[in-house]
Amino acid sequence: MTEEGNPAPAPRSMFDRMRERLVPDGLPEDDRGRIRMVVNSLVLHLHPAKVPERTLRWTYSWGLGGLSAVLMMLLGVTGIILLNNYTPAVPQAYLDILELRSNVWFGELIRNLHHWSANLLIIVAVLHLVRVFLTGAYRPPRELNWLIGAGMLVLVLAANFTGYLLPWDQLAFWAITVGTSILSYVPLAGEWLSRLALGGPEVGGNTLLNFYSMHISFIPLLIFALMSYHFWRVRKDGGLTMPRGLDEAEPPISERVTTIPHLVRKELVFALAWIAALLVFAMLVPAPLEDIANPDVSPNPAKAPWYFLGLQELLLHFHPLVAGIILPGLAALAVFMLPFFDTNPASVGVYFRSRRGRSLTFLSAGLALVLTPLWVLLDEYLLNWSAWLPGWPALLSNGLIPLAVLLLPLFLLDEWLVRSFKADTEERVLFIAGFVFTAFLILTAVGIFFRGPGMGLYWPWELPVAGH
Amino acid sequence: MTESLPDRKPSRRDFLKLIWAVFGGAAAVEAAGIFIAYLQPRLAEGEFGSRITVGMVDDFPAGSVTHIPNGRLYLVRLPDGGFLAIYHRCTHLGCTVPWDQALGKFVCPCHNSQFDMPGNVENPPAPRALDLFQLTIENNEIKVDTGTVLQRQAFDETQVVYA
Ligand code: HEM
Ligand code: FES
């Protein structure tokens, strides 16, 4: 083409000139062109020009971070469309949703897409966190990106929670009532905080307006800003951590390939496949909607959004200060501190750190799998701390004392690991995190599948169908 | 340029920097204050939050529990004839607690807290007795001030109002 040095003849037709001006370079055909395209493009420059082949392995990252980003885009687009048919007022909000379902072209589809993407995002972001945790990818120099990721997870939960109220049905009203009441247990500032969030003493029109404004402006803006920074930091910190097998002693040298097409093609296929799958799902499964909110009648059972049911399960067993503030606070503190005390660079990129690490993780998860349901049953049918300690303040009898009794075995197990196995920091971290995370998953499952009317324990097939 | 010594006297530049920092900090605090003040609840006019008239003393037999939806409360007349105005909101996490006539107690559908007729906790997780509103009786007319929620640990005689 132009290789001989004589410039190509000026394009003759109008369409040639249009193509020339609108898509100046066409698609690059050699590696140099591909590299330049990444460097010069606004979107693509979040990527490096070349990436080590190994980090592209599907079974390392599972594409979970990328999928989170895809879901955020989908949420942004469907959210903006939904805005055109929604009024944040009582009772118009609910009527608008009814209207959307019955009278707006594709209204139901858009709502379903938004709903299911939002729920999937929580699962995917948590799995992403788990994979970053299991591969030790939070260690120096990636501490900051771990914290940003954790911050985004909190924001994603906040976005989901504020969005949950918007349909103004019974589900929304009571989930938010229960969820925000936890705030009032914050020592000293509790009542004030809860009034601030609700815009009054109870969930009402002001709450709807507050949540709406947070849901459509502040939270998504912050997430998108942090997301851009998160991606840029991945680049800055030297790309993804290098995957390594359990038995490979040295981080392997991996051939570097150009981002285009090797990475970008994978990303596109992956994104398209997920979008297609979500579309099908949204066509088949409608997002739930119950009767209009009625402040006089709490449904039985009244459950928080599913991702808070682990927390709600804790609230059944402990004083709210312990279950709603102290335990989540400790967990947040642990996530925050993790990259600063668990820093061994030698095992970064290895799932479970080592064979022993893997055994310990499975051991702890297995223990939690057995002990958590056992404890739920015991506490439901046998333990009755407040009756055994009559006259004690509820915070002690129904909170700190049972908590201490529960934490003791975990502490002893940890002590046993150190004494008998000379477990080091990273092994203890795996063990404790494996236990706590599994226990939380099980509590969540109990809350979703085994809690029925009066919050009693039921078999899943005995549960009344929600809304009927 | 002179090297800055550890204990040199503050220069004009340091002083200006300090001034900037102080004013900048003050501006940030003010902005945050304005934002929080702006978000303060708008006063809810209307039924709930004001003083409402519930009915006449004789409308309520002794040992009865009557839901007053627009006041968000239960008018409880104890067996001895005394009155209590009990906020219908669960002290655990805010669900509306129905009165179960058959069991003779309040049973919360959300996490199964149970309260007896005067509002005492019979079954946790609720941490304290149901809240009260101030109740007054003028010329046999029962009035309840729903503007202020009165928290209590447990029921005692001083809370009861007699006609
Ligand atoms: C909205 C939510 C999130 C989005 C869109 C997102 C996106 C991404 C993407 C695209 C990557 C590249 C590698 C991969 O796909 O695994 C990544 C890496 C990373 N993410 Fe996230 N992420 C999110 C949440 C989180 C959370 C919750 C954490 C942990 C607290 C986290 C911590 C990290 C870290 C440390 C890396 C570097 C991993 C490595 O180098 O191996 N991110 N993220
Ligand atoms: S809100 Fe009543 S028991 Fe939890």
XYZ file of C-alpha atoms in Angstrom, chain A:
468
model
C 0.000 0.000 0.000
C 1.853 3.102 1.137
C 5.047 1.194 1.795
C 6.771 2.272 -1.417
C 6.743 5.871 -0.207
C 4.443 7.396 -2.780
C 1.346 8.692 -1.009
C -1.872 6.938 -1.837
C -4.126 8.852 -4.193
C -6.651 11.030 -2.364
C -9.861 9.094 -1.766
C -12.332 9.900 -4.428
C -15.773 9.090 -3.198
C -17.578 10.953 -0.429
C -17.863 7.727 1.582
C -14.131 7.163 1.394
C -13.547 10.646 2.713
C -16.094 10.121 5.493
C -14.427 6.907 6.538
C -11.050 8.596 6.385
C -12.087 11.450 8.683
C -14.245 9.509 11.104
C -12.066 6.401 11.485
C -8.672 7.887 10.695
C -6.367 4.894 10.977
C -8.557 1.908 10.359
C -7.574 -1.179 12.305
C -3.844 -1.686 12.898
C -2.254 -4.611 11.118
C 1.100 -5.015 12.800
C 2.211 -5.117 16.436
C 3.590 -1.591 16.399
C 0.285 -0.268 15.144
C -1.562 -2.264 17.774
C 0.627 -0.943 20.541
C 0.196 2.611 19.301
C -3.561 2.189 19.186
C -3.675 1.190 22.865
C -1.428 4.064 23.887
C -3.364 6.613 21.880
C -6.886 5.580 22.758
C -8.744 7.086 25.685
C -10.493 3.876 26.671
C -7.844 1.351 25.761
C -5.041 3.187 27.506
C -6.335 1.849 30.794
C -4.544 -1.237 29.504
C -0.811 -1.624 29.084
C 0.401 -2.065 25.499
C 1.644 -5.575 26.217
C 0.721 -8.125 28.850
C 2.408 -11.325 30.017
C 0.671 -14.242 28.347
C 0.216 -16.127 31.574
C -1.865 -13.470 33.292
C -4.446 -13.893 30.551
C -5.195 -17.362 31.825
C -8.874 -17.661 32.256
C -8.577 -19.826 35.357
C -6.527 -17.249 37.236
C -8.647 -14.103 37.385
C -11.867 -15.732 36.146
C -12.557 -12.340 34.557
C -14.377 -11.292 37.701
C -13.111 -7.718 37.856
C -13.921 -7.226 34.198
C -17.390 -8.671 34.696
C -17.965 -6.225 37.559
C -17.121 -3.410 35.173
C -19.458 -4.786 32.484
C -22.259 -4.976 35.022
C -21.629 -1.406 36.156
C -21.948 -0.239 32.535
C -25.185 -2.169 32.102
C -26.504 -0.719 35.335
C -25.606 2.781 34.204
C -27.389 2.404 30.893
C -30.530 0.672 32.171
C -30.631 3.035 35.155
C -30.653 6.110 32.946
C -33.470 4.626 30.879
C -35.491 3.833 33.994
C -35.228 7.445 35.173
C -37.587 8.494 32.408
C -40.433 6.584 33.984
C -39.942 7.128 37.670
C -41.074 9.717 40.220
C -39.489 9.564 43.688
C -42.685 10.321 45.592
C -45.231 8.422 47.671
C -47.283 6.724 46.263
C -46.397 7.710 42.675
C -43.165 5.679 42.766
C -45.096 2.438 43.135
C -47.664 3.410 40.508
C -44.838 4.248 38.120
C -43.390 0.771 38.510
C -46.789 -0.781 37.827
C -47.069 1.442 34.770
C -43.572 0.458 33.679
C -44.511 -3.198 33.832
C -47.786 -2.981 31.988
C -47.752 0.082 29.776
C -44.200 0.932 28.736
C -42.552 -0.768 25.770
C -39.776 -3.023 27.103
C -40.246 -1.382 30.510
C -40.346 -4.706 32.294
C -37.258 -5.931 30.424
C -35.231 -2.852 31.358
C -36.297 -3.132 34.982
C -35.435 -6.826 35.092
C -32.046 -6.194 33.510
C -31.270 -3.486 36.060
C -32.474 -5.654 38.910
C -30.589 -8.810 37.990
C -27.386 -7.008 37.020
C -27.385 -5.266 40.396
C -27.805 -8.535 42.254
C -25.245 -10.326 40.145
C -22.775 -7.487 40.706
C -22.768 -8.164 44.423
C -21.976 -11.839 43.899
C -19.321 -11.100 41.295
C -17.626 -8.329 43.297
C -17.470 -10.597 46.345
C -16.042 -13.459 44.244
C -13.487 -11.015 42.827
C -12.500 -10.116 46.376
C -12.221 -13.812 47.226
C -9.965 -14.476 44.241
C -7.748 -11.481 45.079
C -7.602 -12.749 48.632
C -6.793 -16.361 47.726
C -3.986 -15.361 45.353
C -2.473 -12.922 47.861
C -2.797 -10.177 45.254
C -3.461 -7.524 47.927
C 0.137 -7.578 49.137
C 2.621 -4.794 48.480
C 2.613 -2.907 46.179
C -1.127 -3.492 45.711
C -2.350 -2.410 49.173
C -4.030 0.723 47.898
C -5.896 -1.075 45.140
C -7.177 -3.610 47.647
C -8.548 -0.780 49.775
C -10.105 0.935 46.769
C -11.708 -2.346 45.813
C -13.084 -2.787 49.320
C -14.409 0.770 49.208
C -16.137 0.008 45.912
C -17.726 -3.089 47.412
C -19.206 -0.950 50.195
C -20.465 1.505 47.575
C -21.948 -1.309 45.492
C -23.822 -2.506 48.576
C -24.956 1.043 49.274
C -26.152 1.421 45.689
C -28.127 -1.806 45.974
C -29.590 -0.865 49.314
C -30.698 2.624 48.257
C -32.120 1.183 45.049
C -34.065 -1.410 47.008
C -36.402 1.233 48.441
C -37.296 2.868 45.137
C -40.193 0.567 44.015
C -41.965 1.445 47.288
C -43.556 -1.954 47.745
C -43.864 -3.915 50.978
C -40.566 -5.666 50.316
C -38.785 -2.340 49.907
C -40.404 -0.569 52.827
C -39.693 -3.204 55.464
C -36.255 -4.184 54.256
C -35.205 -0.555 54.526
C -36.956 -0.096 57.874
C -35.084 -3.039 59.328
C -31.821 -2.095 57.616
C -31.776 1.515 58.750
C -32.836 0.675 62.294
C -29.438 -0.899 62.766
C -28.028 2.616 62.497
C -29.834 3.702 65.626
C -27.649 1.353 67.658
C -24.480 3.283 66.867
C -23.361 4.481 70.284
C -24.188 8.149 71.047
C -24.914 9.343 67.500
C -27.325 6.532 66.606
C -30.722 8.249 66.770
C -29.325 11.302 65.004
C -27.761 9.208 62.225
C -30.904 7.234 61.612
C -33.032 10.400 61.456
C -30.543 11.884 59.031
C -30.691 8.862 56.721
C -34.474 8.593 56.930
C -35.194 12.314 56.798
C -37.601 11.805 59.720
C -38.538 9.365 62.466
C -39.717 6.580 60.135
C -39.283 5.501 56.538
C -41.427 7.854 54.455
C -41.466 10.252 51.538
C -38.317 12.037 52.684
C -36.475 8.752 52.921
C -37.484 7.926 49.379
C -36.166 11.250 48.133
C -32.893 10.920 50.079
C -32.292 7.411 48.819
C -33.213 8.329 45.270
C -30.755 11.183 45.144
C -27.959 9.037 46.598
C -28.808 6.178 44.267
C -28.699 8.130 41.038
C -25.951 10.671 41.662
C -23.484 10.450 44.464
C -22.970 6.688 44.686
C -22.662 5.836 40.965
C -20.432 8.852 40.296
C -18.120 7.769 43.067
C -18.081 4.165 41.852
C -17.214 5.157 38.285
C -14.471 7.493 39.490
C -12.984 4.810 41.745
C -13.318 2.208 38.998
C -11.206 4.246 36.593
C -8.617 4.714 39.279
C -8.764 1.004 40.166
C -7.960 -0.002 36.569
C -5.207 2.527 36.243
C -3.702 1.284 39.503
C -3.689 -2.313 38.210
C -1.442 -1.015 35.415
C 0.618 1.122 37.768
C 1.237 -1.792 40.137
C 2.768 -3.808 37.313
C -0.297 -5.483 35.850
C -1.940 -8.522 37.315
C -0.037 -10.630 39.770
C 1.773 -13.464 37.985
C -0.118 -16.762 38.267
C 1.917 -19.635 39.602
C 1.090 -23.285 40.286
C 1.276 -24.765 43.770
C 4.454 -26.616 42.894
C 6.307 -23.966 40.925
C 9.116 -22.582 43.034
C 9.917 -19.509 40.940
C 7.557 -17.011 39.378
C 7.723 -18.186 35.769
C 8.987 -15.998 32.948
C 6.072 -15.426 30.637
C 6.104 -14.266 27.048
C 4.606 -10.800 26.619
C 1.931 -10.461 23.972
C 0.238 -7.363 22.604
C -2.957 -6.251 24.306
C -4.626 -6.109 20.905
C -5.819 -8.656 20.037
C -4.910 -11.056 22.834
C -6.508 -9.280 25.805
C -9.082 -7.086 24.107
C -10.557 -9.943 22.107
C -11.018 -12.013 25.244
C -12.622 -9.096 27.034
C -15.063 -8.427 24.214
C -16.151 -12.032 23.848
C -16.522 -12.362 27.591
C -18.560 -9.161 27.912
C -20.829 -10.027 24.996
C -21.458 -13.522 26.290
C -22.469 -12.220 29.697
C -24.675 -9.496 28.287
C -26.433 -12.061 26.118
C -26.919 -14.383 29.075
C -28.299 -11.570 31.215
C -30.709 -10.533 28.500
C -32.120 -14.026 28.299
C -32.352 -14.270 32.063
C -34.096 -10.884 32.295
C -36.604 -11.955 29.692
C -37.448 -15.119 31.595
C -37.333 -14.086 35.246
C -39.212 -10.989 36.407
C -37.886 -8.821 39.227
C -40.122 -9.147 42.289
C -42.775 -6.583 43.154
C -45.217 -6.887 46.020
C -48.140 -4.788 47.227
C -47.694 -1.082 47.840
C -45.880 -0.189 51.068
C -48.112 -0.235 54.124
C -46.489 1.164 57.291
C -49.144 -0.448 59.501
C -48.500 -4.029 58.491
C -45.108 -5.691 58.583
C -45.186 -8.765 56.381
C -44.395 -12.023 58.085
C -41.564 -12.791 57.678
C -40.038 -9.372 56.957
C -36.602 -9.926 55.524
C -33.776 -7.562 54.659
C -32.349 -7.718 51.096
C -30.766 -11.147 50.586
C -27.171 -9.897 50.797
C -27.876 -8.616 54.321
C -29.539 -11.820 55.497
C -26.296 -13.061 57.040
C -26.338 -9.900 59.092
C -30.031 -10.319 59.851
C -29.336 -13.865 61.022
C -26.733 -12.475 63.408
C -29.318 -9.963 64.601
C -31.593 -12.842 65.581
C -28.940 -14.194 67.880
C -27.166 -11.138 69.259
C -27.881 -7.732 70.684
C -27.987 -5.281 67.741
C -24.908 -3.403 68.930
C -22.901 -6.620 68.649
C -24.490 -8.011 65.481
C -25.021 -4.775 63.580
C -22.083 -2.625 64.620
C -19.292 -4.472 66.458
C -18.997 -7.592 64.272
C -19.255 -5.789 60.897
C -16.871 -3.155 62.248
C -14.314 -5.810 63.168
C -14.670 -7.450 59.745
C -14.175 -4.100 58.003
C -11.136 -3.397 60.147
C -9.655 -6.794 59.244
C -10.180 -6.171 55.506
C -8.573 -2.772 55.891
C -5.547 -3.990 57.844
C -4.959 -7.192 55.870
C -2.456 -5.888 53.260
C -0.383 -4.306 55.992
C 0.308 -7.324 58.157
C 0.087 -10.189 55.666
C 2.835 -9.151 53.290
C 4.896 -12.179 52.240
C 5.807 -11.501 48.576
C 6.974 -15.087 47.973
C 3.526 -16.647 47.654
C 1.768 -13.951 45.620
C -0.025 -15.429 42.624
C -0.388 -18.906 44.097
C -3.908 -19.976 44.929
C -3.939 -20.887 48.675
C -0.215 -19.964 49.044
C 0.950 -23.578 49.458
C -0.316 -27.127 49.767
C -0.543 -26.726 53.516
C -2.349 -23.422 53.045
C -4.869 -25.201 50.869
C -5.436 -27.941 53.418
C -5.879 -25.367 56.187
C -8.392 -23.412 54.139
C -10.467 -26.490 53.429
C -10.194 -27.574 57.050
C -11.447 -24.220 58.313
C -14.221 -24.020 55.731
C -15.252 -27.571 56.656
C -15.291 -26.739 60.357
C -17.447 -23.687 59.708
C -19.730 -25.778 57.538
C -20.439 -28.102 60.443
C -20.277 -25.710 63.394
C -22.362 -22.820 62.053
C -25.615 -24.749 61.466
C -25.048 -26.517 64.761
C -24.802 -23.220 66.574
C -27.873 -21.811 64.801
C -29.868 -24.834 65.957
C -28.497 -24.700 69.487
C -29.261 -21.016 69.835
C -32.724 -21.498 68.412
C -33.807 -24.367 70.623
C -31.529 -24.642 73.646
C -29.555 -21.550 74.490
C -31.414 -18.764 76.217
C -28.853 -16.403 77.607
C -31.235 -13.697 78.712
C -33.258 -16.211 80.741
C -30.115 -17.664 82.303
C -28.792 -14.262 83.238
C -31.933 -12.467 84.392
C -31.440 -8.848 85.314
C -28.259 -8.499 83.261
C -28.320 -5.770 80.636
C -29.266 -7.201 77.242
C -25.992 -5.985 75.753
C -24.125 -8.424 78.021
C -26.525 -11.335 78.363
C -27.614 -11.389 74.733
C -24.497 -9.881 73.198
C -20.994 -9.798 74.577
C -21.156 -12.956 76.682
C -22.385 -15.336 73.934
C -19.965 -13.620 71.560
C -17.056 -14.377 73.860
C -18.241 -17.971 74.202
C -18.264 -18.271 70.402
C -14.934 -16.618 69.745
C -13.137 -18.734 72.303
C -13.010 -21.924 70.166
C -11.773 -19.939 67.174
C -9.069 -18.449 69.328
C -8.142 -21.903 70.681
C -8.014 -23.368 67.168
C -5.706 -20.591 66.090
C -3.538 -21.162 69.142
C -3.449 -24.889 68.312
C -2.271 -24.115 64.763
C 0.571 -22.013 66.073
C 1.606 -24.509 68.776
C 1.297 -27.766 66.865
C 2.014 -26.715 63.308
C 4.110 -23.580 63.732
C 1.654 -21.869 61.404
C 2.912 -18.526 60.128
C 0.940 -15.327 59.562
C -0.323 -16.166 56.102
C -1.535 -19.601 57.138
C -3.370 -18.223 60.143
C -4.946 -15.550 57.936
C -6.167 -18.219 55.516
C -7.524 -20.327 58.333
C -9.392 -17.580 60.162
C -10.671 -15.885 57.022
C -11.782 -19.240 55.614
C -13.707 -19.940 58.785
C -15.331 -16.527 59.137
C -16.223 -16.209 55.456
C -17.757 -19.684 55.267
C -19.687 -19.074 58.466
C -21.068 -15.843 57.028
C -22.086 -17.575 53.793
C -23.932 -20.214 55.773
C -25.710 -17.627 57.902
C -26.761 -15.907 54.688
C -28.072 -19.187 53.295
C -29.974 -19.859 56.518
C -31.530 -16.409 56.292
C -32.527 -16.867 52.664
C -33.696 -20.474 52.617
C -34.532 -21.560 56.142
C -36.264 -18.623 57.839
C -40.020 -18.471 57.638
C -42.943 -16.852 59.454
C -42.014 -15.416 62.841
C -38.399 -15.977 61.764
C -38.740 -19.597 62.799
C -36.606 -22.285 61.178
C -38.313 -24.122 58.329
C -37.284 -26.438 55.564
C -37.002 -24.518 52.289
C -39.886 -26.460 50.743
C -42.167 -25.566 53.653
C -41.669 -21.834 53.207
C -44.661 -19.877 51.991
C -43.981 -18.336 48.593
C -43.069 -14.655 49.025
C -45.927 -12.258 48.387
C -48.735 -14.812 48.608
